[in-house]
XYZ file of C-alpha atoms in Angstrom:
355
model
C 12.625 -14.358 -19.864
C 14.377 -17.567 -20.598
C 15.019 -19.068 -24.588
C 12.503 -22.262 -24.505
C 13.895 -23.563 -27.207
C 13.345 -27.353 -26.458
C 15.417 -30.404 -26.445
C 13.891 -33.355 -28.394
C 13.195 -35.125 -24.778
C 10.554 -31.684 -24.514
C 12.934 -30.606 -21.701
C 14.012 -27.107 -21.322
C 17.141 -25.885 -19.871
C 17.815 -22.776 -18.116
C 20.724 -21.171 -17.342
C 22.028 -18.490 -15.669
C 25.325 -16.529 -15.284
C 25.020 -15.389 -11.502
C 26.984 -12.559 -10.055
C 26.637 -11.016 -6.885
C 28.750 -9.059 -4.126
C 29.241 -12.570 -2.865
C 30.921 -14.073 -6.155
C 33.856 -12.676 -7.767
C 33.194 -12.210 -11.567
C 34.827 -14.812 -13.682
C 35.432 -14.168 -17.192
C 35.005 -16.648 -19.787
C 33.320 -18.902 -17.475
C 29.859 -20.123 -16.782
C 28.810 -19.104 -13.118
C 27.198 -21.778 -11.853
C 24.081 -20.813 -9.729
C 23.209 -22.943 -6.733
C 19.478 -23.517 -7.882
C 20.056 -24.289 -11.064
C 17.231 -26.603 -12.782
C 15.481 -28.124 -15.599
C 12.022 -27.224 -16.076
C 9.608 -30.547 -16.344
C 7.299 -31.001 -19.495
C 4.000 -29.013 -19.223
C 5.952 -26.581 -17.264
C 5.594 -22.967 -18.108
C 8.103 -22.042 -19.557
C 8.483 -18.461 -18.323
C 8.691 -19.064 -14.620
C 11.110 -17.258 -12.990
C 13.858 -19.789 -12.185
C 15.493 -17.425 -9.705
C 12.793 -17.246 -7.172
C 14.734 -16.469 -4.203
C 17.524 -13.577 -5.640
C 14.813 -10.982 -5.710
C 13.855 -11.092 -1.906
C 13.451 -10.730 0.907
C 16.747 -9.314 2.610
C 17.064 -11.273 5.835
C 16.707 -8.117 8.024
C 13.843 -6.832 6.302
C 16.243 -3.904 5.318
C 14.990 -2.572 1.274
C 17.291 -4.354 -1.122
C 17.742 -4.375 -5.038
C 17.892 -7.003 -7.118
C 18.657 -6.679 -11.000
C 18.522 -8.847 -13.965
C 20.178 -8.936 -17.520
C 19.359 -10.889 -19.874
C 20.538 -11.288 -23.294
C 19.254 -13.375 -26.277
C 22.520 -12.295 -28.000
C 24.907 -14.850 -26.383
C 23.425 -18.320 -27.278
C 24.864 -21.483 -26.111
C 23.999 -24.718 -27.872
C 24.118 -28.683 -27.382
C 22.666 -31.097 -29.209
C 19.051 -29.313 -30.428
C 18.997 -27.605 -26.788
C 20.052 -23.901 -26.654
C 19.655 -21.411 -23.710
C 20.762 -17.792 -23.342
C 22.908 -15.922 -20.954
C 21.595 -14.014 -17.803
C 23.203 -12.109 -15.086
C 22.098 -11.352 -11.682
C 22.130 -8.894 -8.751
C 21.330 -10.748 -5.562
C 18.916 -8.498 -4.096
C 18.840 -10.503 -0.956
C 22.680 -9.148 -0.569
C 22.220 -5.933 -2.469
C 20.953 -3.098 0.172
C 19.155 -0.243 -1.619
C 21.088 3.417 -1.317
C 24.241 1.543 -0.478
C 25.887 2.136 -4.068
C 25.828 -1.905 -3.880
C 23.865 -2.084 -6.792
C 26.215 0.346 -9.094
C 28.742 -1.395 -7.909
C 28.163 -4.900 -9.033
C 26.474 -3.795 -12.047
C 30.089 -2.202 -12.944
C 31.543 -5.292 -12.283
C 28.866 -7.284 -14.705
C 30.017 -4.602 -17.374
C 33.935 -5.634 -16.619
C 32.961 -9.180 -16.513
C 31.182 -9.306 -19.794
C 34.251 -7.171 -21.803
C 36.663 -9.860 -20.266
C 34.593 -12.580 -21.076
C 34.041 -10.987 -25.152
C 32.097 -13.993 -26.128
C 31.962 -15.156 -29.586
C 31.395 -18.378 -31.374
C 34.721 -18.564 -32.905
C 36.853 -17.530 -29.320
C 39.679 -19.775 -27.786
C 37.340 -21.885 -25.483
C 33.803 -21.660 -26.300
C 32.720 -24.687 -24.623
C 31.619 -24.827 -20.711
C 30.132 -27.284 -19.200
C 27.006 -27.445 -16.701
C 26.638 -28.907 -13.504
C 24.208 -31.943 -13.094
C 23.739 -31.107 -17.210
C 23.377 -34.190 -19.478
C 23.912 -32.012 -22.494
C 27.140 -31.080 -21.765
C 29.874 -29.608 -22.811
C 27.809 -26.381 -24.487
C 29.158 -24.314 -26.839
C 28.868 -20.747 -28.026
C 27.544 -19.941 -31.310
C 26.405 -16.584 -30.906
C 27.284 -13.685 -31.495
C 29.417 -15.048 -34.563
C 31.867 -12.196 -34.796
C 34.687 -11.275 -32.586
C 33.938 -7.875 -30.013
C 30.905 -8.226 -30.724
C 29.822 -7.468 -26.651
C 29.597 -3.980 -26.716
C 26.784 -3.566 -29.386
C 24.841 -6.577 -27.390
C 21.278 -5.400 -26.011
C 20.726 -7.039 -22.466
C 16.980 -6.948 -20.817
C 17.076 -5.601 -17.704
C 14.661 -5.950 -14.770
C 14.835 -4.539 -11.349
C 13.192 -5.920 -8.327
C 12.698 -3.557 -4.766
C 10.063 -2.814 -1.845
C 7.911 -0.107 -3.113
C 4.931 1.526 -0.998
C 1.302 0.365 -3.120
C 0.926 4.575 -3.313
C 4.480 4.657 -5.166
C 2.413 1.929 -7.378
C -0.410 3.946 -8.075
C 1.893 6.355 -8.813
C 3.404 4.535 -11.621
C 0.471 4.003 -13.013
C -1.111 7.657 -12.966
C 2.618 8.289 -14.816
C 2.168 5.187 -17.388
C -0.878 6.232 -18.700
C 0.274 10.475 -19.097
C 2.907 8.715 -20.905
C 5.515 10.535 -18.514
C 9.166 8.855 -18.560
C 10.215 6.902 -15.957
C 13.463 4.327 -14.950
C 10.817 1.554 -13.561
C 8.741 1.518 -16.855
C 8.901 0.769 -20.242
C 10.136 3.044 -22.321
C 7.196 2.817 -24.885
C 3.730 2.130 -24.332
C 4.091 1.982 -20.697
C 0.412 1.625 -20.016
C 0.054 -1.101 -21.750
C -3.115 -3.498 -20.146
C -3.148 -1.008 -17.028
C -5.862 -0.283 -15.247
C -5.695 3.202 -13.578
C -8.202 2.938 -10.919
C -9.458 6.244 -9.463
C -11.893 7.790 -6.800
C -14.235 7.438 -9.700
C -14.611 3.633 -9.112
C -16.037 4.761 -5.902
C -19.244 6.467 -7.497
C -21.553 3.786 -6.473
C -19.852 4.065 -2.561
C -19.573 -0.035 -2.741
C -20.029 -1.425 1.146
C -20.482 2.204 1.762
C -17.478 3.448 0.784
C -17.449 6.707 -0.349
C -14.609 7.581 -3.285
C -13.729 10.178 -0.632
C -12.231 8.191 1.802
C -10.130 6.240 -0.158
C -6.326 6.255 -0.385
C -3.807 6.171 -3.154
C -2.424 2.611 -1.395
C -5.924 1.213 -2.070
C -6.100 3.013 -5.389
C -2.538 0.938 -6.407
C -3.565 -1.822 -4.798
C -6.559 -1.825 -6.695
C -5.194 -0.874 -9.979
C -2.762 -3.897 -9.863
C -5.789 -6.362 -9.023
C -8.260 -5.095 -11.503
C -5.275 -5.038 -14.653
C -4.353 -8.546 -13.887
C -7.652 -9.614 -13.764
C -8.911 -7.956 -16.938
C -6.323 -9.699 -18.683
C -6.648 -13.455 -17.577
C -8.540 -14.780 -19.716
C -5.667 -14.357 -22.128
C -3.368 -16.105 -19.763
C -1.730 -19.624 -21.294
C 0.854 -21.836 -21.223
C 2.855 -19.866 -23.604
C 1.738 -16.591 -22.282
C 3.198 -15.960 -18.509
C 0.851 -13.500 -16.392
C 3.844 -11.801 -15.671
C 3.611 -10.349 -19.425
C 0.388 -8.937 -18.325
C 1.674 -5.253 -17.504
C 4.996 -4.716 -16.633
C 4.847 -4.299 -12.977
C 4.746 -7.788 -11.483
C 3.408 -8.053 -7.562
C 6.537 -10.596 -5.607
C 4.837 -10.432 -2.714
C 1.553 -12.861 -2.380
C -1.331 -11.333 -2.767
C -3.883 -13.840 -2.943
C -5.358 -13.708 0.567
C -7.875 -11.003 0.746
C -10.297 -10.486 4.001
C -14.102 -11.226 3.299
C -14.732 -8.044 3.071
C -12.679 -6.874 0.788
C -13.627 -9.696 -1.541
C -17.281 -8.154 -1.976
C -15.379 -4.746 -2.572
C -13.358 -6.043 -5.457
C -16.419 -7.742 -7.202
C -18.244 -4.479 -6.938
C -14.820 -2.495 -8.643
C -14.769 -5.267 -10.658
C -17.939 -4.521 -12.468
C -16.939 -0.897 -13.169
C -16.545 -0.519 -17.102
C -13.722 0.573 -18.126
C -13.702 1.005 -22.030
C -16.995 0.226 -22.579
C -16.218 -3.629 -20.901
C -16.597 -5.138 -17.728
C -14.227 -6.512 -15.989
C -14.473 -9.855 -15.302
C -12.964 -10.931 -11.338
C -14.141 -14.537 -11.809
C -10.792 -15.325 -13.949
C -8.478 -13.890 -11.544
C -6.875 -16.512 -10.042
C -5.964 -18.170 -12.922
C -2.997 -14.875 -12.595
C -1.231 -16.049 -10.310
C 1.884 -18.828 -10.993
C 5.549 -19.092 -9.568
C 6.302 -15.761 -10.780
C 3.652 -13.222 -9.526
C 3.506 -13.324 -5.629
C 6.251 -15.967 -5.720
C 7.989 -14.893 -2.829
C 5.279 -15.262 -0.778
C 4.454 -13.250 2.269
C 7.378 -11.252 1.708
C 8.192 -7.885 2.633
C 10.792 -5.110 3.431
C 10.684 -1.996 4.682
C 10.923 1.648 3.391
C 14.284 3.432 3.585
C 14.800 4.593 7.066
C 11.764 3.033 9.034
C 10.481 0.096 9.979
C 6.984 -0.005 7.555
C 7.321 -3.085 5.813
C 5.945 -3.135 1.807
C 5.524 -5.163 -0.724
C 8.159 -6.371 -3.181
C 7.432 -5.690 -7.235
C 9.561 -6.799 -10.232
C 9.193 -4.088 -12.762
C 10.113 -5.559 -16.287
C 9.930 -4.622 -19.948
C 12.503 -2.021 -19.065
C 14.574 -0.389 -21.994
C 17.400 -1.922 -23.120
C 20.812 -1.747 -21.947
C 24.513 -2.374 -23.176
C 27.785 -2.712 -21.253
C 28.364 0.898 -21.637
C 25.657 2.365 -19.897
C 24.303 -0.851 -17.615
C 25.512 0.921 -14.659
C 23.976 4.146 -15.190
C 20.606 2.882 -15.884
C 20.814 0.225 -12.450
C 21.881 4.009 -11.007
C 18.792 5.861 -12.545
C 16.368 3.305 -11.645
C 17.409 2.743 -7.681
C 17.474 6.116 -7.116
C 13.858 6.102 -8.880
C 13.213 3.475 -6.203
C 14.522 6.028 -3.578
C 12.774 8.984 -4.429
C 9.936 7.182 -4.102
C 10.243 5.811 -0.791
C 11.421 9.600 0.687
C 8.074 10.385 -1.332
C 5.728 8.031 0.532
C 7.411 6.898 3.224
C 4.976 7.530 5.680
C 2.104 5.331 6.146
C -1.341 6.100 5.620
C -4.046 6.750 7.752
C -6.118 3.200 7.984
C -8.986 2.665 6.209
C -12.143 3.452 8.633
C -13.876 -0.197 8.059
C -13.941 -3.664 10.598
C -11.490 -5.040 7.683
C -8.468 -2.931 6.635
C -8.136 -2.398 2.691
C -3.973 -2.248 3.551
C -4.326 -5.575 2.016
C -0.485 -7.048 1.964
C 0.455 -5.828 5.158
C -3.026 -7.399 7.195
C -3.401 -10.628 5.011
């Protein structure tokens, strides 16, 4: 998430410090990023201005892409202010490759070299194609102040939808994992079960169902519980904190009727309402489109999920916790790496990889 602190013009300006196998680290410097922009007025202002770093690989190979993000280095010009970001280009990044550690080591080395501070040698940089510059740093305001800095992390990869469902069965036991939040991880979820079968909807019975539908589902039915409270201000990526990258808005006829029958299941005592789902979807979720990659060691492609609202991390122990969340990632695709048997209907529920 980006600071949207605005200039007086009601322009925003995002920045990011990039790093990837590709770029050496350079400390005390600004890293310009090739798609570097300035969001528009009426823009949201928590689109994802890195659309393309996440995925896909070019070889369909499973990659991992990172993010930090930290609203404790704070550049200013003018009455415009942004804060710092650094990212793993998961395009580059190959998942079990120790890529990812490795880069995330050299973020760590990066930012001690850097040691940013508003009262340091040369705290002013200047921006490509910026009119605001030269910015300056004015936070943190004490010298060494880096390794006490709390950076967001998120981590995008390929996952298998029954990894998802997964994920969500652990969210709401409240059991611990590296690609959820630390607390209240089932926060707005939706754990959809055989149960939402009782009523066999186009006659199918809860019996025939697979966790891949079940995850699919379970994303679907979350998100669209929660639109209505969807704004400007409010990015349906804050909705729960596993975000679909792969498009998921084309859904067979078929499966349509399906959802609006799941739909209507109550879940705490509400129904769910499918008619405001589609105002879920922006540049963020399903941004990358038709996009997909394929489980470790085969050639079964998946979709591609951003999973955010991770815990914090510092300098010290960024690289462990990019370690403890891939190989979360990799368990999970030695876990259900095989495909599914298809769903016995004309129309396939394996909805991203038929649509």
């Amino acid at each position: 998430m980006h600071l949207p602190i605005r200039c007086s013009q009601q322009i925003a300006l995002l920045l990011l410090l990039f790093l990837s196998l590709l770029l050496h680290p350079c400390a005390a410097a600004v890293v310009r990023r090739g798609d570097y922009r300035i969001s528009q007025p009426g823009e949201d202002d928590d689109v994802d201005p890195a659309p393309t770093l996440d995925g896909p690989t070019a070889d369909g190979s499973p990659g991992i892409g990172v993010e930090f993000e930290t609203f404790g280095v704070i550049f200013e010009s003018e009455d415009c202010r942004l804060s710092a970001e650094y990212i793993l280009d998961g395009t580059q990044i190959k998942l079990d490759t120790g890529k990812a550690a490795e880069a995330t080591a050299g973020v760590a080395n990066d930012i001690s070299d850097w040691n940013p501070f508003k009262g340091m040698q040369d705290p002013k940089v200047d921006v490509v194609d910026s009119t605001c510059n030269p910015w300056t740093i004015i936070q943190p305001s004490v010298d060494r102040a880096f390794p006490n800095l709390e950076w967001a992390m998120q981590v995008t990869a390929p996952l298998p939808l029954e990894a998802i469902h997964d994920l969500f069965r652990k969210a709401i036991a409240n059991e611990a994992s590296p690609l959820l939040p630390m607390f209240s991880p089932a926060t707005n979820m939706v754990f959809v079960t055989t149960d939402f079968f009782q009523s066999k909807p186009n006659g199918i019975s809860k019996d025939s169902v697979g966790d891949d539908v079940l995850g699919f589902f379970s994303l679907l039915i979350s998100y669209a519980k929660r639109a209505s409270r969807v704004t400007r201000d409010n990015s349906p990526k804050t909705i729960i904190s596993i975000m679909p990258r792969t498009d998921w808005t084309t859904v067979p006829g078929q499966v349509y009727e399906l959802v609006k029958v799941l739909a209507c299941y109550k879940h705490d005592g509400k129904e769910i309402k499918l008619s405001e789902a589609d105002k879920v979807i922006d540049g963020s979720v399903g941004g990358l489109g038709k996009a997909f990659e394929n489980v470790l060691g085969t050639n079964r492609a998946v979709p591609l999920f951003e999973f955010r609202k991770l815990a914090g991390v510092r300098v010290a122990n960024m690289e462990d916790k990019v370690t403890q969340a891939e190989q979360a990632i990799i368990d999970n695709h030695r876990k259900f790496g095989k495909a599914p048997q298809l769903f016995k209907q004309d129309e396939v529920l394996h909805l991203w990889a038929q649509t």
